[in-house]
Amino acid sequence: MVSDKHFLNAVNNTNVDFTGWDFSIITRTGRMDSDMLSWSYGSEAFRLIQESNSALDMGTGGGEFLSLLQPFPRVMYATEGYKPNVPIAKKRLEPLGVKVVERTEDENLPFKDDTFDLILNQHESFCASEVRRVLSKEGTFFTQQVGGLDCSRINECIGVINKEFCNWNLKKAIEELKQSSFNIISCKEEFPVQRFYDIGAFVFYLKAIPWQVPNFDVETYIEGLHNIHGIIQSKGFFDAKQHRFIIKAEAK
């Protein structure tokens, strides 16, 4: 039974509402940080959307990122599968001319064939054949994905191995896209380090992304959290390697 009062106060004082896709409470304060990637998804997404006539942003969260890519093309849609984010995205994006649609199934996008000449996807799951269906010929699919090895050290130290997405990587994604009539224009895969400077920030992060440690709660994983707290107290931080890859593909 853990009795460290400083530790217990830190892990139990993380009941801040997480909405949209905003980690600023732990990033802007310097409590969590990440290495830079060798590419900028945002810079390329901004360029592509300025050249588009009809675009879709898959998994828009609360619309925070997409709202920064203005001006938008005449036809601009966004999907979001996490129900609490849908009204947030609508409030932010619809005044800007973006139609927000709730999406629950990767295999059934609510659009007609050949609707878009550009589909953006940042850290959202997708079905390659369905993306191809709603993308026009020679249209562009641009995605940055979180790979299956993302922050696996967290799971090791917490004491729960999550194998659900462990085989999701650049090679697998490219295979699926090629099988669905895409040409790969460019791609890259990297493993930047994510660093946590206090256990409260670490717990906030796990509560915000429930797929890292499914059914995470402090009480269940108290011993593993205390071990990570000990690492932070000793070294000043806890590091875990992220897993990111990026693909730009063209529909045949």
PDB file of C-alpha atoms in Angstrom:
ATOM      1  CA  MET A   1       0.000   0.000   0.000  1.00  0.00           C
ATOM      2  CA  VAL A   2       1.507   3.338  -1.065  1.00  0.00           C
ATOM      3  CA  SER A   3       1.584   5.947   1.726  1.00  0.00           C
ATOM      4  CA  ASP A   4       3.676   8.717   0.109  1.00  0.00           C
ATOM      5  CA  LYS A   5       1.471  11.787   0.713  1.00  0.00           C
ATOM      6  CA  HIS A   6       3.180  13.935  -1.965  1.00  0.00           C
ATOM      7  CA  PHE A   7       2.667  11.197  -4.528  1.00  0.00           C
ATOM      8  CA  LEU A   8      -0.955  10.524  -3.543  1.00  0.00           C
ATOM      9  CA  ASN A   9      -1.830  14.219  -3.675  1.00  0.00           C
ATOM     10  CA  ALA A  10      -0.260  14.517  -7.139  1.00  0.00           C
ATOM     11  CA  VAL A  11      -2.039  11.535  -8.726  1.00  0.00           C
ATOM     12  CA  ASN A  12      -5.411  12.354  -7.175  1.00  0.00           C
ATOM     13  CA  ASN A  13      -5.378  16.029  -8.142  1.00  0.00           C
ATOM     14  CA  THR A  14      -5.807  15.515 -11.895  1.00  0.00           C
ATOM     15  CA  ASN A  15      -9.558  15.879 -12.289  1.00  0.00           C
ATOM     16  CA  VAL A  16      -9.329  18.572 -14.956  1.00  0.00           C
ATOM     17  CA  ASP A  17     -11.877  18.204 -17.752  1.00  0.00           C
ATOM     18  CA  PHE A  18     -10.271  17.156 -21.026  1.00  0.00           C
ATOM     19  CA  THR A  19     -12.236  18.246 -24.077  1.00  0.00           C
ATOM     20  CA  GLY A  20     -11.381  18.628 -27.729  1.00  0.00           C
ATOM     21  CA  TRP A  21      -7.716  17.789 -28.213  1.00  0.00           C
ATOM     22  CA  ASP A  22      -5.934  20.250 -25.946  1.00  0.00           C
ATOM     23  CA  PHE A  23      -2.976  19.204 -23.793  1.00  0.00           C
ATOM     24  CA  SER A  24      -1.940  22.788 -23.033  1.00  0.00           C
ATOM     25  CA  ILE A  25      -2.408  22.358 -19.288  1.00  0.00           C
ATOM     26  CA  ILE A  26       0.659  20.105 -19.252  1.00  0.00           C
ATOM     27  CA  THR A  27       2.537  21.288 -22.367  1.00  0.00           C
ATOM     28  CA  ARG A  28       2.405  25.074 -22.006  1.00  0.00           C
ATOM     29  CA  THR A  29       3.441  24.736 -18.387  1.00  0.00           C
ATOM     30  CA  GLY A  30       6.422  22.569 -19.372  1.00  0.00           C
ATOM     31  CA  ARG A  31       5.210  19.556 -17.413  1.00  0.00           C
ATOM     32  CA  MET A  32       5.333  17.376 -20.538  1.00  0.00           C
ATOM     33  CA  ASP A  33       7.456  17.828 -23.643  1.00  0.00           C
ATOM     34  CA  SER A  34       8.285  15.940 -26.849  1.00  0.00           C
ATOM     35  CA  ASP A  35      11.179  15.800 -29.307  1.00  0.00           C
ATOM     36  CA  MET A  36      10.688  17.440 -32.675  1.00  0.00           C
ATOM     37  CA  LEU A  37       9.914  15.401 -35.778  1.00  0.00           C
ATOM     38  CA  SER A  38      11.867  15.943 -38.990  1.00  0.00           C
ATOM     39  CA  TRP A  39       8.634  16.932 -40.775  1.00  0.00           C
ATOM     40  CA  SER A  40       5.768  19.345 -40.139  1.00  0.00           C
ATOM     41  CA  TYR A  41       2.344  17.868 -40.687  1.00  0.00           C
ATOM     42  CA  GLY A  42       0.833  21.304 -40.181  1.00  0.00           C
ATOM     43  CA  SER A  43       2.922  23.083 -42.815  1.00  0.00           C
ATOM     44  CA  GLU A  44       2.110  20.514 -45.492  1.00  0.00           C
ATOM     45  CA  ALA A  45      -1.573  20.307 -44.478  1.00  0.00           C
ATOM     46  CA  PHE A  46      -1.846  24.098 -44.743  1.00  0.00           C
ATOM     47  CA  ARG A  47      -0.310  24.095 -48.227  1.00  0.00           C
ATOM     48  CA  LEU A  48      -2.525  21.264 -49.422  1.00  0.00           C
ATOM     49  CA  ILE A  49      -5.741  22.790 -48.137  1.00  0.00           C
ATOM     50  CA  GLN A  50      -4.990  26.096 -49.869  1.00  0.00           C
ATOM     51  CA  GLU A  51      -4.745  24.213 -53.174  1.00  0.00           C
ATOM     52  CA  SER A  52      -7.917  22.158 -52.606  1.00  0.00           C
ATOM     53  CA  ASN A  53     -11.461  22.652 -53.907  1.00  0.00           C
ATOM     54  CA  SER A  54     -13.097  20.108 -51.601  1.00  0.00           C
ATOM     55  CA  ALA A  55     -11.489  18.739 -48.442  1.00  0.00           C
ATOM     56  CA  LEU A  56     -12.205  16.513 -45.453  1.00  0.00           C
ATOM     57  CA  ASP A  57     -10.453  16.487 -42.076  1.00  0.00           C
ATOM     58  CA  MET A  58     -10.855  13.077 -40.444  1.00  0.00           C
ATOM     59  CA  GLY A  59     -10.905  12.995 -36.643  1.00  0.00           C
ATOM     60  CA  THR A  60     -10.903  16.737 -36.103  1.00  0.00           C
ATOM     61  CA  GLY A  61     -11.140  16.521 -32.298  1.00  0.00           C
ATOM     62  CA  GLY A  62     -12.547  19.828 -31.134  1.00  0.00           C
ATOM     63  CA  GLY A  63     -11.504  21.480 -34.391  1.00  0.00           C
ATOM     64  CA  GLU A  64      -8.542  23.216 -32.740  1.00  0.00           C
ATOM     65  CA  PHE A  65      -6.009  22.295 -35.411  1.00  0.00           C
ATOM     66  CA  LEU A  66      -8.264  22.570 -38.450  1.00  0.00           C
ATOM     67  CA  SER A  67      -9.416  26.057 -37.450  1.00  0.00           C
ATOM     68  CA  LEU A  68      -5.832  27.269 -37.937  1.00  0.00           C
ATOM     69  CA  LEU A  69      -5.662  26.177 -41.593  1.00  0.00           C
ATOM     70  CA  GLN A  70      -7.909  28.926 -43.009  1.00  0.00           C
ATOM     71  CA  PRO A  71      -8.918  29.986 -45.559  1.00  0.00           C
ATOM     72  CA  PHE A  72     -10.875  26.856 -46.408  1.00  0.00           C
ATOM     73  CA  PRO A  73     -11.995  25.600 -49.814  1.00  0.00           C
ATOM     74  CA  ARG A  74     -15.609  26.017 -50.923  1.00  0.00           C
ATOM     75  CA  VAL A  75     -16.446  22.479 -49.754  1.00  0.00           C
ATOM     76  CA  MET A  76     -14.966  21.707 -46.316  1.00  0.00           C
ATOM     77  CA  TYR A  77     -16.055  18.881 -44.015  1.00  0.00           C
ATOM     78  CA  ALA A  78     -14.747  17.417 -40.778  1.00  0.00           C
ATOM     79  CA  THR A  79     -15.573  14.153 -39.030  1.00  0.00           C
ATOM     80  CA  GLU A  80     -15.262  13.273 -35.357  1.00  0.00           C
ATOM     81  CA  GLY A  81     -15.919   9.915 -33.728  1.00  0.00           C
ATOM     82  CA  TYR A  82     -15.678  10.884 -30.052  1.00  0.00           C
ATOM     83  CA  LYS A  83     -19.182  12.071 -29.152  1.00  0.00           C
ATOM     84  CA  PRO A  84     -18.232  14.701 -26.510  1.00  0.00           C
ATOM     85  CA  ASN A  85     -16.004  16.448 -29.068  1.00  0.00           C
ATOM     86  CA  VAL A  86     -18.714  16.804 -31.740  1.00  0.00           C
ATOM     87  CA  PRO A  87     -20.547  19.823 -30.262  1.00  0.00           C
ATOM     88  CA  ILE A  88     -17.190  21.461 -29.473  1.00  0.00           C
ATOM     89  CA  ALA A  89     -16.040  21.027 -33.069  1.00  0.00           C
ATOM     90  CA  LYS A  90     -19.361  22.300 -34.427  1.00  0.00           C
ATOM     91  CA  LYS A  91     -19.217  25.404 -32.259  1.00  0.00           C
ATOM     92  CA  ARG A  92     -15.679  26.174 -33.386  1.00  0.00           C
ATOM     93  CA  LEU A  93     -15.811  25.165 -37.063  1.00  0.00           C
ATOM     94  CA  GLU A  94     -19.301  25.681 -38.426  1.00  0.00           C
ATOM     95  CA  PRO A  95     -19.105  29.504 -38.169  1.00  0.00           C
ATOM     96  CA  LEU A  96     -16.015  29.155 -40.370  1.00  0.00           C
ATOM     97  CA  GLY A  97     -17.961  27.284 -43.069  1.00  0.00           C
ATOM     98  CA  VAL A  98     -16.930  23.758 -42.069  1.00  0.00           C
ATOM     99  CA  LYS A  99     -19.642  21.092 -41.897  1.00  0.00           C
ATOM    100  CA  VAL A 100     -18.967  18.756 -38.935  1.00  0.00           C
ATOM    101  CA  VAL A 101     -20.272  15.177 -39.156  1.00  0.00           C
ATOM    102  CA  GLU A 102     -20.211  12.561 -36.418  1.00  0.00           C
ATOM    103  CA  ARG A 103     -18.498   9.396 -37.659  1.00  0.00           C
ATOM    104  CA  THR A 104     -18.717   6.089 -35.838  1.00  0.00           C
ATOM    105  CA  GLU A 105     -17.376   3.552 -38.374  1.00  0.00           C
ATOM    106  CA  ASP A 106     -14.173   3.693 -40.423  1.00  0.00           C
ATOM    107  CA  GLU A 107     -15.783   1.396 -43.015  1.00  0.00           C
ATOM    108  CA  ASN A 108     -18.768   3.665 -43.625  1.00  0.00           C
ATOM    109  CA  LEU A 109     -17.890   7.313 -44.214  1.00  0.00           C
ATOM    110  CA  PRO A 110     -21.099   9.370 -44.678  1.00  0.00           C
ATOM    111  CA  PHE A 111     -20.143  10.801 -48.087  1.00  0.00           C
ATOM    112  CA  LYS A 112     -20.767   9.988 -51.743  1.00  0.00           C
ATOM    113  CA  ASP A 113     -18.097   8.551 -54.032  1.00  0.00           C
ATOM    114  CA  ASP A 114     -15.438  10.962 -55.322  1.00  0.00           C
ATOM    115  CA  THR A 115     -16.541  13.800 -53.004  1.00  0.00           C
ATOM    116  CA  PHE A 116     -13.132  15.206 -52.043  1.00  0.00           C
ATOM    117  CA  ASP A 117      -9.851  16.045 -53.744  1.00  0.00           C
ATOM    118  CA  LEU A 118      -8.067  16.158 -50.363  1.00  0.00           C
ATOM    119  CA  ILE A 119      -8.431  14.137 -47.178  1.00  0.00           C
ATOM    120  CA  LEU A 120      -6.424  15.072 -44.084  1.00  0.00           C
ATOM    121  CA  ASN A 121      -5.996  12.665 -41.204  1.00  0.00           C
ATOM    122  CA  GLN A 122      -3.944  13.408 -38.095  1.00  0.00           C
ATOM    123  CA  HIS A 123      -3.808  10.547 -35.584  1.00  0.00           C
ATOM    124  CA  GLU A 124      -7.152   9.103 -36.653  1.00  0.00           C
ATOM    125  CA  SER A 125      -7.916   5.515 -37.667  1.00  0.00           C
ATOM    126  CA  PHE A 126      -9.008   4.900 -41.244  1.00  0.00           C
ATOM    127  CA  CYS A 127     -10.136   2.254 -43.689  1.00  0.00           C
ATOM    128  CA  ALA A 128      -7.993   2.633 -46.820  1.00  0.00           C
ATOM    129  CA  SER A 129     -10.661   1.368 -49.242  1.00  0.00           C
ATOM    130  CA  GLU A 130     -13.280   3.714 -47.791  1.00  0.00           C
ATOM    131  CA  VAL A 131     -10.925   6.690 -47.975  1.00  0.00           C
ATOM    132  CA  ARG A 132     -10.292   5.805 -51.620  1.00  0.00           C
ATOM    133  CA  ARG A 133     -14.027   5.592 -52.312  1.00  0.00           C
ATOM    134  CA  VAL A 134     -14.775   9.172 -51.215  1.00  0.00           C
ATOM    135  CA  LEU A 135     -11.566  10.593 -52.737  1.00  0.00           C
ATOM    136  CA  SER A 136     -11.543  11.647 -56.375  1.00  0.00           C
ATOM    137  CA  LYS A 137      -9.045  10.253 -58.865  1.00  0.00           C
ATOM    138  CA  GLU A 138      -5.604  11.859 -58.369  1.00  0.00           C
ATOM    139  CA  GLY A 139      -6.866  13.233 -55.051  1.00  0.00           C
ATOM    140  CA  THR A 140      -4.491  13.385 -52.092  1.00  0.00           C
ATOM    141  CA  PHE A 141      -4.653  11.486 -48.811  1.00  0.00           C
ATOM    142  CA  PHE A 142      -2.293  13.006 -46.226  1.00  0.00           C
ATOM    143  CA  THR A 143      -1.996  11.360 -42.827  1.00  0.00           C
ATOM    144  CA  GLN A 144       0.177  11.385 -39.738  1.00  0.00           C
ATOM    145  CA  GLN A 145      -0.346   8.288 -37.620  1.00  0.00           C
ATOM    146  CA  VAL A 146       0.513   7.107 -34.127  1.00  0.00           C
ATOM    147  CA  GLY A 147       2.290   3.761 -34.497  1.00  0.00           C
ATOM    148  CA  GLY A 148       1.585   0.673 -32.431  1.00  0.00           C
ATOM    149  CA  LEU A 149       4.825   0.948 -30.444  1.00  0.00           C
ATOM    150  CA  ASP A 150       3.929   4.414 -29.175  1.00  0.00           C
ATOM    151  CA  CYS A 151       5.092   4.987 -25.581  1.00  0.00           C
ATOM    152  CA  SER A 152       5.327   1.226 -24.970  1.00  0.00           C
ATOM    153  CA  ARG A 153       7.604   1.930 -21.981  1.00  0.00           C
ATOM    154  CA  ILE A 154       4.591   3.406 -20.209  1.00  0.00           C
ATOM    155  CA  ASN A 155       2.780   0.080 -20.477  1.00  0.00           C
ATOM    156  CA  GLU A 156       5.858  -1.849 -19.371  1.00  0.00           C
ATOM    157  CA  CYS A 157       6.314   0.300 -16.270  1.00  0.00           C
ATOM    158  CA  ILE A 158       2.605   0.385 -15.437  1.00  0.00           C
ATOM    159  CA  GLY A 159       2.459  -3.378 -15.782  1.00  0.00           C
ATOM    160  CA  VAL A 160      -0.028  -3.849 -18.609  1.00  0.00           C
ATOM    161  CA  ILE A 161       0.923  -4.717 -22.184  1.00  0.00           C
ATOM    162  CA  ASN A 162      -1.475  -3.410 -24.828  1.00  0.00           C
ATOM    163  CA  LYS A 163      -1.132  -5.564 -27.959  1.00  0.00           C
ATOM    164  CA  GLU A 164      -4.210  -4.316 -29.811  1.00  0.00           C
ATOM    165  CA  PHE A 165      -2.315  -1.981 -32.155  1.00  0.00           C
ATOM    166  CA  CYS A 166       1.261  -3.292 -31.810  1.00  0.00           C
ATOM    167  CA  ASN A 167       1.533  -4.204 -35.516  1.00  0.00           C
ATOM    168  CA  TRP A 168       0.351  -0.815 -36.790  1.00  0.00           C
ATOM    169  CA  ASN A 169       3.325   0.814 -38.517  1.00  0.00           C
ATOM    170  CA  LEU A 170       4.418   2.510 -41.735  1.00  0.00           C
ATOM    171  CA  LYS A 171       4.889  -0.752 -43.635  1.00  0.00           C
ATOM    172  CA  LYS A 172       1.413  -2.024 -42.711  1.00  0.00           C
ATOM    173  CA  ALA A 173      -0.283   1.267 -43.628  1.00  0.00           C
ATOM    174  CA  ILE A 174       1.481   1.428 -46.993  1.00  0.00           C
ATOM    175  CA  GLU A 175       0.424  -2.140 -47.790  1.00  0.00           C
ATOM    176  CA  GLU A 176      -3.224  -1.291 -47.091  1.00  0.00           C
ATOM    177  CA  LEU A 177      -3.097   1.897 -49.164  1.00  0.00           C
ATOM    178  CA  LYS A 178      -1.475   0.187 -52.151  1.00  0.00           C
ATOM    179  CA  GLN A 179      -4.091  -2.565 -52.013  1.00  0.00           C
ATOM    180  CA  SER A 180      -6.752   0.153 -52.211  1.00  0.00           C
ATOM    181  CA  SER A 181      -5.399   1.812 -55.370  1.00  0.00           C
ATOM    182  CA  PHE A 182      -3.117   4.470 -53.927  1.00  0.00           C
ATOM    183  CA  ASN A 183       0.322   5.553 -55.106  1.00  0.00           C
ATOM    184  CA  ILE A 184       2.675   6.489 -52.262  1.00  0.00           C
ATOM    185  CA  ILE A 185       4.172   9.927 -52.922  1.00  0.00           C
ATOM    186  CA  SER A 186       6.250  10.244 -49.727  1.00  0.00           C
ATOM    187  CA  CYS A 187       6.530   8.662 -46.286  1.00  0.00           C
ATOM    188  CA  LYS A 188       8.629   8.672 -43.100  1.00  0.00           C
ATOM    189  CA  GLU A 189       8.672   6.951 -39.709  1.00  0.00           C
ATOM    190  CA  GLU A 190      10.328   8.195 -36.511  1.00  0.00           C
ATOM    191  CA  PHE A 191      10.508   7.559 -32.740  1.00  0.00           C
ATOM    192  CA  PRO A 192      10.781  10.886 -30.867  1.00  0.00           C
ATOM    193  CA  VAL A 193      11.008  10.920 -27.069  1.00  0.00           C
ATOM    194  CA  GLN A 194       8.130  12.130 -24.906  1.00  0.00           C
ATOM    195  CA  ARG A 195       9.158  13.381 -21.452  1.00  0.00           C
ATOM    196  CA  PHE A 196       7.095  13.791 -18.273  1.00  0.00           C
ATOM    197  CA  TYR A 197       8.396  15.959 -15.435  1.00  0.00           C
ATOM    198  CA  ASP A 198       5.834  15.121 -12.743  1.00  0.00           C
ATOM    199  CA  ILE A 199       3.502  12.247 -11.982  1.00  0.00           C
ATOM    200  CA  GLY A 200       0.414  14.481 -12.096  1.00  0.00           C
ATOM    201  CA  ALA A 201       1.110  15.333 -15.749  1.00  0.00           C
ATOM    202  CA  PHE A 202       1.653  11.636 -16.453  1.00  0.00           C
ATOM    203  CA  VAL A 203      -1.728  10.700 -14.939  1.00  0.00           C
ATOM    204  CA  PHE A 204      -3.498  13.521 -16.805  1.00  0.00           C
ATOM    205  CA  TYR A 205      -2.034  12.184 -20.067  1.00  0.00           C
ATOM    206  CA  LEU A 206      -3.236   8.621 -19.420  1.00  0.00           C
ATOM    207  CA  LYS A 207      -6.726   9.829 -18.520  1.00  0.00           C
ATOM    208  CA  ALA A 208      -6.855  11.862 -21.751  1.00  0.00           C
ATOM    209  CA  ILE A 209      -5.812   8.984 -24.042  1.00  0.00           C
ATOM    210  CA  PRO A 210      -7.591   5.878 -22.712  1.00  0.00           C
ATOM    211  CA  TRP A 211      -6.260   3.607 -25.469  1.00  0.00           C
ATOM    212  CA  GLN A 212      -2.705   3.685 -24.035  1.00  0.00           C
ATOM    213  CA  VAL A 213      -3.738   1.851 -20.856  1.00  0.00           C
ATOM    214  CA  PRO A 214      -7.321   0.626 -21.388  1.00  0.00           C
ATOM    215  CA  ASN A 215      -9.630   1.212 -18.409  1.00  0.00           C
ATOM    216  CA  PHE A 216      -6.920   3.209 -16.654  1.00  0.00           C
ATOM    217  CA  ASP A 217      -7.593   4.442 -13.152  1.00  0.00           C
ATOM    218  CA  VAL A 218      -5.224   5.509 -10.392  1.00  0.00           C
ATOM    219  CA  GLU A 219      -6.286   2.915  -7.820  1.00  0.00           C
ATOM    220  CA  THR A 220      -5.746  -0.070 -10.128  1.00  0.00           C
ATOM    221  CA  TYR A 221      -2.278   1.027 -11.221  1.00  0.00           C
ATOM    222  CA  ILE A 222      -1.113   2.733  -8.034  1.00  0.00           C
ATOM    223  CA  GLU A 223       2.032   0.598  -7.623  1.00  0.00           C
ATOM    224  CA  GLY A 224       3.188   1.151 -11.210  1.00  0.00           C
ATOM    225  CA  LEU A 225       2.500   4.876 -10.913  1.00  0.00           C
ATOM    226  CA  HIS A 226       4.521   5.005  -7.698  1.00  0.00           C
ATOM    227  CA  ASN A 227       7.444   3.326  -9.482  1.00  0.00           C
ATOM    228  CA  ILE A 228       7.306   5.942 -12.255  1.00  0.00           C
ATOM    229  CA  HIS A 229       7.065   8.689  -9.614  1.00  0.00           C
ATOM    230  CA  GLY A 230      10.271   7.250  -8.121  1.00  0.00           C
ATOM    231  CA  ILE A 231      12.017   7.477 -11.511  1.00  0.00           C
ATOM    232  CA  ILE A 232      10.939  11.114 -11.864  1.00  0.00           C
ATOM    233  CA  GLN A 233      12.124  11.906  -8.342  1.00  0.00           C
ATOM    234  CA  SER A 234      15.487  10.276  -9.049  1.00  0.00           C
ATOM    235  CA  LYS A 235      16.203  11.465 -12.618  1.00  0.00           C
ATOM    236  CA  GLY A 236      13.974  14.528 -12.835  1.00  0.00           C
ATOM    237  CA  PHE A 237      11.861  13.047 -15.616  1.00  0.00           C
ATOM    238  CA  PHE A 238      10.357   9.914 -17.158  1.00  0.00           C
ATOM    239  CA  ASP A 239      10.938   9.240 -20.867  1.00  0.00           C
ATOM    240  CA  ALA A 240       8.990   7.106 -23.322  1.00  0.00           C
ATOM    241  CA  LYS A 241       9.590   6.747 -27.057  1.00  0.00           C
ATOM    242  CA  GLN A 242       6.717   7.842 -29.266  1.00  0.00           C
ATOM    243  CA  HIS A 243       6.003   6.204 -32.622  1.00  0.00           C
ATOM    244  CA  ARG A 244       4.971   8.430 -35.519  1.00  0.00           C
ATOM    245  CA  PHE A 245       4.754   7.993 -39.276  1.00  0.00           C
ATOM    246  CA  ILE A 246       3.538  10.178 -42.087  1.00  0.00           C
ATOM    247  CA  ILE A 247       2.230   9.301 -45.570  1.00  0.00           C
ATOM    248  CA  LYS A 248       1.229  11.338 -48.573  1.00  0.00           C
ATOM    249  CA  ALA A 249      -0.627   9.213 -51.126  1.00  0.00           C
ATOM    250  CA  GLU A 250      -2.418   9.833 -54.416  1.00  0.00           C
ATOM    251  CA  ALA A 251      -5.563   8.008 -55.544  1.00  0.00           C
ATOM    252  CA  LYS A 252      -5.172   6.098 -58.801  1.00  0.00           C
TER     253      LYS A 252
END
